[in-house]
CSV table of C-alpha atoms in Angstrom, one decimal:
chain,number,residue,atom,x,y,z
A,1,MET,CA,-62.9,78.3,19.2
A,2,SER,CA,-65.0,79.2,22.2
A,3,THR,CA,-63.5,80.2,25.5
A,4,ILE,CA,-64.7,76.8,27.1
A,5,GLU,CA,-63.0,74.8,24.4
A,6,LYS,CA,-59.8,76.8,24.8
A,7,ALA,CA,-59.8,76.1,28.5
A,8,LEU,CA,-60.2,72.3,28.0
A,9,GLN,CA,-57.4,72.3,25.4
A,10,LYS,CA,-55.1,74.0,27.9
A,11,GLN,CA,-55.9,71.6,30.6
A,12,ARG,CA,-55.2,68.6,28.4
A,13,GLU,CA,-51.8,70.0,27.4
A,14,LYS,CA,-51.0,70.5,31.1
A,15,ASN,CA,-52.0,67.0,31.9
A,16,GLN,CA,-49.9,65.4,29.2
A,17,GLN,CA,-46.9,67.6,30.2
A,18,GLU,CA,-47.2,66.4,34.0
A,19,SER,CA,-47.6,62.7,32.7
A,20,ALA,CA,-44.4,63.0,30.8
A,21,GLU,CA,-42.5,64.6,33.5
A,22,GLN,CA,-43.7,61.8,36.0
A,23,ALA,CA,-42.6,59.0,33.6
A,24,GLN,CA,-39.2,60.6,33.1
A,25,ALA,CA,-38.7,60.9,36.9
A,26,GLU,CA,-39.6,57.2,37.4
A,27,THR,CA,-37.1,56.3,34.7
A,28,GLN,CA,-34.3,58.1,36.5
A,29,ASP,CA,-35.2,56.5,39.9
A,30,THR,CA,-35.0,53.1,38.5
A,31,ALA,CA,-31.7,53.8,36.9
A,32,GLN,CA,-30.2,55.1,40.1
A,33,ALA,CA,-31.6,52.2,42.2
A,34,SER,CA,-29.9,49.7,39.8
A,35,SER,CA,-26.6,51.2,40.3
A,36,SER,CA,-26.9,51.9,44.0
A,37,PRO,CA,-24.7,50.1,46.7
A,38,ALA,CA,-27.8,48.3,47.9
A,39,ALA,CA,-28.5,46.9,44.6
A,40,SER,CA,-24.9,45.8,44.1
A,41,ALA,CA,-25.0,44.1,47.5
A,42,THR,CA,-28.1,42.2,46.5
A,43,GLN,CA,-26.4,41.1,43.3
A,44,GLU,CA,-23.3,40.0,45.2
A,45,THR,CA,-25.2,37.8,47.7
A,46,GLN,CA,-26.7,35.8,44.9
A,47,PRO,CA,-25.8,32.0,45.6
A,48,ARG,CA,-22.6,30.9,43.7
A,49,GLU,CA,-22.2,27.4,42.6
A,50,GLN,CA,-19.9,25.6,45.2
A,51,PRO,CA,-17.1,23.4,43.8
A,52,ALA,CA,-17.5,19.6,44.3
A,53,PRO,CA,-15.6,18.3,47.4
A,54,ALA,CA,-12.4,16.6,46.4
A,55,PRO,CA,-12.6,12.8,46.8
A,56,ALA,CA,-10.9,11.3,50.0
A,57,ALA,CA,-7.5,9.9,49.4
A,58,PRO,CA,-7.4,6.2,49.5
A,59,LYS,CA,-5.8,4.7,52.7
A,60,ALA,CA,-2.3,3.5,52.3
A,61,LEU,CA,-2.0,-0.3,52.3
A,62,ILE,CA,0.1,-1.6,55.4
A,63,THR,CA,2.9,-3.7,54.0
A,64,ILE,CA,4.0,-6.6,56.4
A,65,ASP,CA,7.5,-7.8,55.8
A,66,GLN,CA,7.4,-11.6,55.9
A,67,GLN,CA,11.2,-11.7,56.5
A,68,GLU,CA,10.8,-9.5,59.6
A,69,LEU,CA,8.0,-11.7,60.9
A,70,ARG,CA,10.3,-14.8,60.6
A,71,GLU,CA,13.1,-13.0,62.5
A,72,LYS,CA,10.9,-12.0,65.3
A,73,GLY,CA,9.5,-15.6,65.7
A,74,LEU,CA,6.1,-14.7,64.2
A,75,ILE,CA,3.9,-16.7,61.9
A,76,THR,CA,4.5,-16.2,58.2
A,77,ASP,CA,2.4,-17.1,55.2
A,78,SER,CA,5.2,-19.4,53.7
A,79,THR,CA,4.6,-23.0,53.1
A,80,GLU,CA,7.4,-24.1,55.3
A,81,ARG,CA,6.7,-26.0,58.3
A,82,GLN,CA,6.8,-23.9,61.5
A,83,LYS,CA,6.3,-25.4,65.0
A,84,ILE,CA,4.6,-22.1,66.0
A,85,LYS,CA,2.1,-22.5,63.3
A,86,ASP,CA,1.0,-25.9,64.8
A,87,GLU,CA,0.9,-24.2,68.3
A,88,PHE,CA,-1.5,-21.5,67.1
A,89,ARG,CA,-3.4,-23.8,65.0
A,90,TYR,CA,-4.4,-25.7,68.1
A,91,ILE,CA,-5.3,-22.4,69.9
A,92,LYS,CA,-7.3,-20.9,67.1
A,93,ARG,CA,-9.4,-24.0,66.5
A,94,LYS,CA,-11.1,-23.6,70.0
A,95,LEU,CA,-11.6,-19.9,69.4
A,96,LEU,CA,-13.1,-20.4,66.0
A,97,ASN,CA,-15.5,-23.1,67.3
A,98,ASN,CA,-16.5,-20.8,70.1
A,99,ALA,CA,-17.3,-18.0,67.5
A,100,PHE,CA,-18.8,-20.0,64.6
A,101,GLY,CA,-19.1,-23.6,65.6
A,102,GLN,CA,-21.5,-25.6,67.8
A,103,ALA,CA,-20.3,-23.6,70.9
A,104,ALA,CA,-21.3,-20.3,69.3
A,105,GLN,CA,-24.9,-20.6,70.4
A,106,ASN,CA,-23.9,-20.4,73.9
A,107,LEU,CA,-21.9,-17.3,73.5
A,108,GLU,CA,-22.8,-13.7,73.0
A,109,ASN,CA,-20.2,-11.8,70.7
A,110,GLY,CA,-18.3,-14.9,70.3
A,111,ASN,CA,-16.2,-13.5,67.4
A,112,LEU,CA,-14.7,-10.8,69.7
A,113,VAL,CA,-11.5,-12.1,71.5
A,114,MET,CA,-9.7,-10.2,74.1
A,115,VAL,CA,-6.0,-11.1,74.7
A,116,SER,CA,-4.6,-9.8,77.9
A,117,SER,CA,-2.5,-10.9,80.9
A,118,GLY,CA,-2.4,-10.1,84.6
A,119,LYS,CA,0.6,-7.8,84.4
A,120,PRO,CA,2.8,-6.2,81.7
A,121,ASN,CA,5.5,-8.0,79.8
A,122,GLU,CA,4.1,-11.5,79.8
A,123,GLY,CA,3.7,-11.5,76.1
A,124,LYS,CA,0.1,-10.7,75.1
A,125,THR,CA,1.1,-8.7,72.0
A,126,PHE,CA,3.2,-11.5,70.7
A,127,ILE,CA,0.2,-13.9,71.3
A,128,SER,CA,-2.3,-11.4,69.7
A,129,ILE,CA,-0.2,-10.9,66.5
A,130,ASN,CA,0.5,-14.7,66.1
A,131,LEU,CA,-3.2,-15.5,66.6
A,132,ALA,CA,-4.3,-13.0,64.0
A,133,LEU,CA,-1.6,-14.2,61.6
A,134,SER,CA,-2.8,-17.7,62.2
A,135,ILE,CA,-6.4,-17.1,61.5
A,136,ALA,CA,-5.6,-15.0,58.5
A,137,LEU,CA,-4.2,-18.3,57.0
A,138,GLU,CA,-7.7,-19.7,57.0
A,139,GLN,CA,-9.3,-19.8,53.5
A,140,ASP,CA,-12.7,-18.5,54.5
A,141,LYS,CA,-12.1,-16.2,57.5
A,142,THR,CA,-11.0,-12.6,57.8
A,143,VAL,CA,-9.4,-11.3,61.0
A,144,LEU,CA,-9.3,-7.8,62.4
A,145,LEU,CA,-6.4,-7.2,64.7
A,146,ILE,CA,-7.1,-4.0,67.2
A,147,ASP,CA,-4.4,-2.5,69.2
A,148,ALA,CA,-6.7,-1.7,72.1
A,149,ASP,CA,-3.6,-1.2,74.5
A,150,VAL,CA,-3.8,2.5,74.0
A,151,ILE,CA,-1.7,3.2,77.1
A,152,ARG,CA,1.3,1.2,75.8
A,153,PRO,CA,0.6,0.2,72.2
A,154,SER,CA,2.9,-2.3,70.8
A,155,ILE,CA,1.4,-3.7,67.5
A,156,SER,CA,2.6,-0.9,65.2
A,157,ALA,CA,6.2,-1.1,66.5
A,158,GLU,CA,6.2,-4.9,66.3
A,159,LEU,CA,4.9,-4.9,62.6
A,160,ASN,CA,6.8,-1.7,61.6
A,161,ILE,CA,3.7,0.2,60.9
A,162,SER,CA,4.1,4.0,60.5
A,163,PRO,CA,2.0,6.4,62.7
A,164,ARG,CA,-1.5,6.8,61.5
A,165,LYS,CA,-5.1,7.6,62.9
A,166,GLY,CA,-6.5,4.7,64.9
A,167,LEU,CA,-8.7,3.6,67.8
A,168,VAL,CA,-8.1,6.7,69.9
A,169,GLU,CA,-9.1,9.2,67.1
A,170,TYR,CA,-12.3,7.1,66.4
A,171,LEU,CA,-13.3,7.1,70.2
A,172,LEU,CA,-12.7,10.8,70.5
A,173,GLY,CA,-15.0,11.4,67.6
A,174,GLU,CA,-12.1,12.8,65.3
A,175,VAL,CA,-12.9,10.2,62.8
A,176,PRO,CA,-16.6,9.7,62.2
A,177,ASN,CA,-16.6,6.1,60.7
A,178,VAL,CA,-14.7,3.2,62.1
A,179,SER,CA,-14.1,2.0,58.6
A,180,GLU,CA,-11.8,5.0,58.1
A,181,VAL,CA,-9.3,3.4,60.8
A,182,ILE,CA,-9.5,-0.2,59.5
A,183,TYR,CA,-6.5,-0.7,57.2
A,184,ASN,CA,-6.0,-3.4,54.8
A,185,THR,CA,-2.6,-5.2,54.9
A,186,SER,CA,-0.4,-7.0,52.4
A,187,ILE,CA,-1.8,-10.3,54.1
A,188,SER,CA,-5.1,-10.6,52.3
A,189,ASN,CA,-7.3,-11.8,55.2
A,190,LEU,CA,-5.7,-9.6,57.8
A,191,LYS,CA,-7.0,-6.0,58.6
A,192,ILE,CA,-5.6,-3.8,61.4
A,193,ILE,CA,-6.9,-0.9,63.6
A,194,PRO,CA,-3.8,0.8,65.2
A,195,ALA,CA,-3.9,2.4,68.6
A,196,GLY,CA,-3.6,6.0,67.2
A,197,GLU,CA,-1.9,9.0,68.9
A,198,PRO,CA,-1.5,8.9,72.7
A,199,HIS,CA,-4.2,11.0,74.7
A,200,HIS,CA,-4.5,11.9,78.4
A,201,LEU,CA,-7.9,10.2,78.5
A,202,THR,CA,-6.8,6.9,76.9
A,203,SER,CA,-7.8,4.6,79.9
A,204,GLU,CA,-11.3,6.3,80.1
A,205,LEU,CA,-11.9,5.8,76.4
A,206,LEU,CA,-11.8,2.0,76.7
A,207,ALA,CA,-14.7,2.3,79.2
A,208,SER,CA,-16.6,4.7,77.1
A,209,ASP,CA,-20.1,4.3,75.7
A,210,LYS,CA,-18.5,4.9,72.3
A,211,MET,CA,-16.3,1.7,72.9
A,212,ARG,CA,-19.3,-0.3,73.8
A,213,GLN,CA,-21.1,0.9,70.6
A,214,LEU,CA,-17.9,-0.2,68.6
A,215,THR,CA,-17.9,-3.6,70.0
A,216,GLN,CA,-21.5,-4.2,69.2
A,217,GLU,CA,-21.0,-2.9,65.6
A,218,LEU,CA,-18.0,-5.3,65.2
A,219,ALA,CA,-20.0,-8.1,66.6
A,220,ASN,CA,-23.0,-7.6,64.5
A,221,ARG,CA,-22.0,-5.8,61.4
A,222,TYR,CA,-18.8,-7.9,60.9
A,223,SER,CA,-20.2,-11.1,62.4
A,224,ASP,CA,-18.3,-13.4,60.1
A,225,ARG,CA,-15.0,-11.8,61.0
A,226,MET,CA,-12.7,-12.7,64.1
A,227,VAL,CA,-11.8,-9.6,66.0
A,228,ILE,CA,-8.8,-9.8,68.2
A,229,PHE,CA,-8.2,-7.1,70.7
A,230,ASP,CA,-4.7,-6.7,72.2
A,231,SER,CA,-5.7,-5.2,75.5
A,232,PRO,CA,-4.0,-3.8,78.6
A,233,PRO,CA,-3.2,-5.9,81.5
A,234,LEU,CA,-6.3,-6.8,83.5
A,235,ILE,CA,-4.8,-6.0,87.1
A,236,GLU,CA,-3.0,-2.7,86.3
A,237,VAL,CA,-5.8,-1.0,84.2
A,238,ASN,CA,-9.3,-1.1,85.6
A,239,GLU,CA,-10.8,-0.1,82.3
A,240,SER,CA,-9.6,-3.5,80.9
A,241,GLN,CA,-12.2,-5.2,83.0
A,242,VAL,CA,-14.9,-3.1,81.6
A,243,LEU,CA,-13.6,-3.9,78.1
A,244,ALA,CA,-13.5,-7.6,78.7
A,245,ASN,CA,-17.1,-7.8,79.6
A,246,LEU,CA,-17.9,-6.4,76.1
A,247,MET,CA,-16.1,-9.5,74.6
A,248,GLY,CA,-17.3,-13.1,74.0
A,249,GLN,CA,-14.0,-14.7,74.7
A,250,ALA,CA,-10.9,-13.9,76.7
A,251,LEU,CA,-7.4,-15.3,76.3
A,252,VAL,CA,-5.2,-14.7,79.4
A,253,VAL,CA,-1.5,-15.0,78.7
A,254,VAL,CA,0.7,-16.5,81.4
A,255,GLU,CA,4.4,-16.3,81.5
A,256,GLU,CA,5.9,-19.6,82.6
A,257,SER,CA,7.8,-19.5,85.9
A,258,GLN,CA,7.1,-15.7,86.3
A,259,SER,CA,3.3,-15.1,86.5
A,260,LYS,CA,2.1,-15.7,90.0
A,261,ILE,CA,-0.9,-17.8,90.7
A,262,ALA,CA,-2.4,-15.1,92.9
A,263,ASP,CA,-2.2,-12.5,90.0
A,264,ILE,CA,-3.7,-15.0,87.5
A,265,GLN,CA,-6.5,-15.7,89.8
A,266,LYS,CA,-7.1,-12.0,90.4
A,267,ALA,CA,-7.1,-11.3,86.7
A,268,VAL,CA,-9.7,-14.0,86.0
A,269,ASP,CA,-11.9,-13.1,88.9
A,270,SER,CA,-12.3,-9.7,87.2
A,271,LEU,CA,-13.9,-11.2,84.2
A,272,ASP,CA,-17.6,-11.9,83.5
A,273,GLU,CA,-18.5,-15.5,84.3
A,274,ASP,CA,-20.2,-15.8,80.9
A,275,LEU,CA,-17.0,-15.3,79.1
A,276,ALA,CA,-15.2,-18.3,77.5
A,277,ILE,CA,-11.9,-17.9,79.1
A,278,GLY,CA,-8.7,-19.7,78.0
A,279,PHE,CA,-5.1,-19.5,78.8
A,280,VAL,CA,-1.8,-19.5,77.0
A,281,ILE,CA,1.5,-20.3,78.6
A,282,ASN,CA,4.1,-18.0,77.0
A,283,LYS,CA,7.9,-18.2,77.0
A,284,ALA,CA,7.8,-21.8,77.9
A,285,VAL,CA,11.1,-23.8,77.9
A,286,GLN,CA,10.8,-26.4,75.1
A,287,THR,CA,11.0,-30.1,76.2
A,288,GLN,CA,11.1,-33.3,74.4
A,289,LYS,CA,7.4,-33.7,74.8
A,290,ASP,CA,6.9,-30.5,72.7
A,291,MET,CA,3.6,-29.8,74.7
A,292,TYR,CA,1.4,-27.1,73.2
A,293,GLY,CA,1.2,-24.0,75.2
A,294,TYR,CA,-2.6,-23.8,75.6
A,295,TYR,CA,-4.8,-25.3,78.1
A,296,GLY,CA,-8.4,-25.5,78.8
A,297,TYR,CA,-11.6,-23.6,78.7
């Protein structure tokens, strides 16, 4: 073998040795990288499959005791004849006609009815509940009773409803959908939105844009449903006047021999002239004439 051939052979062997050493080094680097903290961190940040959210618990049905209703002088769903049924049958016919009958074409939001009074303790909650109970007796009508007197709520106490989220929580944004605070009751055609927990901005909530949006949703989305708002007195709470002007109808409760004409006039003057306004005389002394406690629009 010549000198040149020996030199070439030696160079080839050197090159093969260097290639083998380089390949071995790369293999070691790869192994170290796969076991390094950075690699582990990369592996740990791989997305993990999230568990499916648990389904929301169904809302508890509000049970309304018929015997308690009877004891409090409220309307029951029994077949027995009750004078109070006849009285509220007369009242609701006018309201239903304004909401769904011939008069409906002249009213905006006619299915929204505000029940209020000039001052407290004139019986507006008693009227609100009985009106809702009377409409619930209709075969083809559903009624939603809303305790909008968030300052002094009374409906839950009168119907023995346990505390739960209601109108206040919805207006504050704590409940995203109004359907979450609409509760079914043991009376098939009656649904209720309770007032909810007290809040320092309760008055302001009634005049909020969220309240305006709610009334529009109830008027349009539930246009076949009567909605009764048990509202704060018109004279004492300025926000009640704002709420009233979102309604289609207003029912002003007047306590016989107690309500002053000046207060009644002041309450009515605060209402929009486009509202259908009615009056109910409450706590009237019964006479032989048995006159109904409702007069004119």
